[in-house]
């Protein structure tokens, strides 16, 4: 009897790549564009994962959010063009190896669910040579902001994988709350932008990527 199809969905910023330098710099420029001081580093990293319009509304309720969103996008693109996405948003240690191991398993499908735009995700995938890795790619352009479960629902529809065989991996409370809302397993990571204490909806939290295979085995009831 063949194994059922399984789906592993990854968040991007703070989970697969560390893009905080560009995020912080672009946010500073977005606030400067409306004549306001940028929030603290912790406040900015606390909204990573949300769609930009939602993030700006949380950080600056009374500002011109449309102008801020465009300012952020322009600044982020300029920063990325200056240094290259592979340098400005490097993969976390062990990320590439983990993706390679999972992709080698014929019953496992990989996807992403990110607050990035499609353009931003495409550039990042190209920069890191990850073309063809993710069979389903859910981005902010086409969905409500996390933690709405729309991204996960669409990824399961795309792949035909059931909720009990789907895992969402992310670094923020938005990722874990999205997983809970979609009825799938949420696995947090310890190296991202939200403290582990914020990942209350996570089934477990990874200390590093080397632990991923064992955790997925536990989630799916696979014995070594």
XYZ file of C-alpha atoms in Angstrom:
224
model
C 0.000 0.000 0.000
C 1.470 3.345 -1.021
C 1.918 6.162 1.482
C -0.577 9.033 1.357
C 0.479 12.339 -0.149
C 1.827 14.718 2.463
C 2.249 18.482 2.274
C 4.788 20.663 4.068
C 4.125 24.399 3.757
C 6.844 26.843 4.735
C 6.640 30.476 5.691
C 9.497 32.422 4.098
C 10.784 35.481 6.021
C 12.088 34.378 9.402
C 11.646 30.694 8.572
C 13.564 29.865 5.388
C 15.447 33.155 4.969
C 16.680 35.909 7.270
C 15.542 39.101 5.584
C 15.342 41.297 8.668
C 18.049 43.761 7.598
C 16.172 44.726 4.450
C 12.821 44.685 6.242
C 14.036 47.077 8.925
C 15.729 49.401 6.423
C 12.736 49.457 4.067
C 10.350 50.112 6.945
C 12.484 53.030 8.110
C 12.237 54.546 4.635
C 8.481 53.930 4.501
C 7.995 55.844 7.740
C 10.340 58.610 6.600
C 8.163 59.015 3.505
C 5.248 60.108 5.722
C 7.391 62.103 8.121
C 7.228 59.702 11.037
C 9.974 57.985 13.033
C 10.255 54.263 12.507
C 9.001 51.954 15.253
C 11.383 49.819 17.275
C 13.062 46.758 15.806
C 10.888 44.465 17.917
C 7.708 46.215 16.797
C 8.655 45.903 13.134
C 9.672 42.253 13.379
C 6.474 41.608 15.290
C 4.365 42.321 12.194
C 6.483 40.340 9.697
C 4.232 37.828 7.985
C 1.213 40.096 7.765
C 0.240 41.584 4.436
C 1.795 45.037 4.067
C -1.461 46.991 4.287
C -2.411 45.214 7.500
C 1.105 45.596 8.900
C 1.183 49.342 8.234
C -2.226 49.825 9.824
C -0.977 48.135 12.980
C 2.259 50.083 13.141
C 0.836 53.493 12.245
C -2.967 53.594 12.553
C -3.314 57.237 11.527
C -0.789 57.414 8.674
C -1.239 57.264 4.898
C -0.976 53.484 4.571
C -1.056 53.427 0.792
C 1.903 55.773 0.606
C 3.751 53.756 3.230
C 3.159 50.463 1.453
C 4.474 51.886 -1.818
C 7.434 53.453 -0.024
C 8.271 50.121 1.567
C 8.038 48.264 -1.741
C 10.227 50.800 -3.534
C 12.839 50.739 -0.777
C 12.869 46.953 -0.536
C 13.332 46.586 -4.285
C 16.185 49.091 -4.273
C 17.929 47.348 -1.388
C 17.542 43.957 -3.028
C 18.861 45.263 -6.345
C 21.899 46.764 -4.614
C 23.071 43.622 -2.802
C 21.165 40.772 -4.458
C 18.434 38.733 -2.796
C 20.717 35.812 -1.986
C 22.942 38.114 0.075
C 20.277 40.341 1.615
C 17.960 37.417 2.446
C 20.254 34.437 3.119
C 18.894 30.984 3.794
C 19.047 29.912 7.415
C 21.579 27.167 8.227
C 20.233 23.778 7.190
C 17.287 25.144 5.190
C 18.509 24.071 1.757
C 19.499 20.626 3.012
C 16.113 20.134 4.661
C 14.283 21.078 1.464
C 16.473 18.678 -0.522
C 15.775 15.805 1.880
C 12.034 16.373 1.812
C 11.887 16.767 -1.945
C 13.583 13.392 -2.347
C 10.566 11.706 -0.728
C 8.032 11.008 -3.502
C 5.014 11.235 -1.209
C 6.013 14.653 0.193
C 5.023 17.865 -1.583
C 6.435 21.261 -0.632
C 4.762 24.652 -0.638
C 5.099 28.182 0.689
C 2.623 30.547 2.304
C 4.051 34.035 2.679
C 3.158 37.653 3.199
C 5.500 38.465 0.319
C 4.218 39.515 -3.069
C 4.468 37.094 -5.993
C 7.184 39.271 -7.502
C 9.177 39.234 -4.278
C 8.865 35.484 -3.865
C 9.820 34.825 -7.487
C 12.962 36.942 -7.091
C 13.941 35.136 -3.917
C 13.403 31.673 -5.385
C 15.469 32.615 -8.425
C 18.264 34.087 -6.313
C 18.616 30.917 -4.248
C 18.149 28.489 -7.124
C 14.996 26.977 -5.646
C 13.017 26.752 -8.879
C 10.814 23.679 -9.040
C 10.989 22.993 -5.293
C 7.582 24.331 -4.281
C 4.586 22.872 -6.084
C 2.201 25.389 -4.502
C 3.070 29.024 -3.779
C 0.624 31.182 -1.861
C 1.384 34.914 -1.665
C -0.174 38.107 -0.341
C -1.398 39.229 -3.771
C -4.215 36.696 -3.829
C -5.237 36.115 -0.204
C -6.356 37.848 2.965
C -3.538 38.455 5.410
C -2.433 35.755 7.794
C -3.767 34.356 10.105
C -6.731 33.868 7.757
C -6.519 30.221 6.575
C -7.038 31.010 2.876
C -3.412 30.323 1.889
C -3.374 26.877 3.472
C -6.782 25.970 2.104
C -5.627 26.850 -1.410
C -2.372 24.913 -0.999
C -4.333 21.810 0.028
C -6.680 22.295 -2.920
C -3.730 22.659 -5.296
C -2.099 19.450 -4.097
C -5.075 17.337 -3.100
C -3.561 16.689 0.333
C -5.816 16.237 3.362
C -5.581 18.468 6.426
C -4.314 15.664 8.669
C -1.375 15.139 6.292
C -0.517 18.856 6.035
C 2.044 20.712 8.146
C 2.601 24.472 8.321
C 6.090 25.550 9.403
C 6.658 29.143 10.486
C 8.254 31.530 12.925
C 5.321 33.751 13.909
C 2.102 33.524 15.838
C 0.346 34.435 12.582
C 1.654 31.230 10.973
C 0.624 29.044 13.888
C -2.789 30.679 14.223
C -3.297 30.248 10.471
C -2.468 26.556 10.782
C -4.936 26.162 13.642
C -7.644 27.989 11.690
C -7.068 25.676 8.708
C -7.126 22.547 10.872
C -3.561 21.474 10.029
C -0.479 20.766 12.126
C 1.517 23.863 13.064
C 5.248 23.543 13.709
C 7.084 26.620 14.927
C 10.755 27.489 14.574
C 12.948 28.967 17.297
C 15.175 31.162 15.112
C 12.639 33.566 13.624
C 11.092 36.940 14.366
C 8.557 36.072 17.075
C 9.672 34.709 20.459
C 8.945 31.051 21.096
C 6.560 32.124 23.857
C 4.317 33.679 21.179
C 3.928 30.393 19.273
C 1.214 29.096 21.563
C -0.757 27.400 18.781
C 2.254 25.355 17.636
C 2.270 21.601 18.107
C 6.010 21.819 18.720
C 8.906 24.185 18.024
C 12.020 23.220 16.076
C 15.405 24.076 17.596
C 17.028 23.859 14.138
C 16.425 22.311 10.720
C 18.175 19.051 11.621
C 15.207 18.223 13.868
C 12.622 18.638 11.104
C 12.598 15.069 9.791
C 11.996 13.554 13.222
C 9.244 16.065 14.018
C 7.441 15.364 10.739
C 7.707 11.648 11.443
C 6.001 12.198 14.791
C 3.278 14.349 13.247
C 2.536 11.747 10.591
C 2.953 8.731 12.874
C 5.925 7.371 10.947
C 8.225 5.115 12.929
C 11.882 4.838 12.025
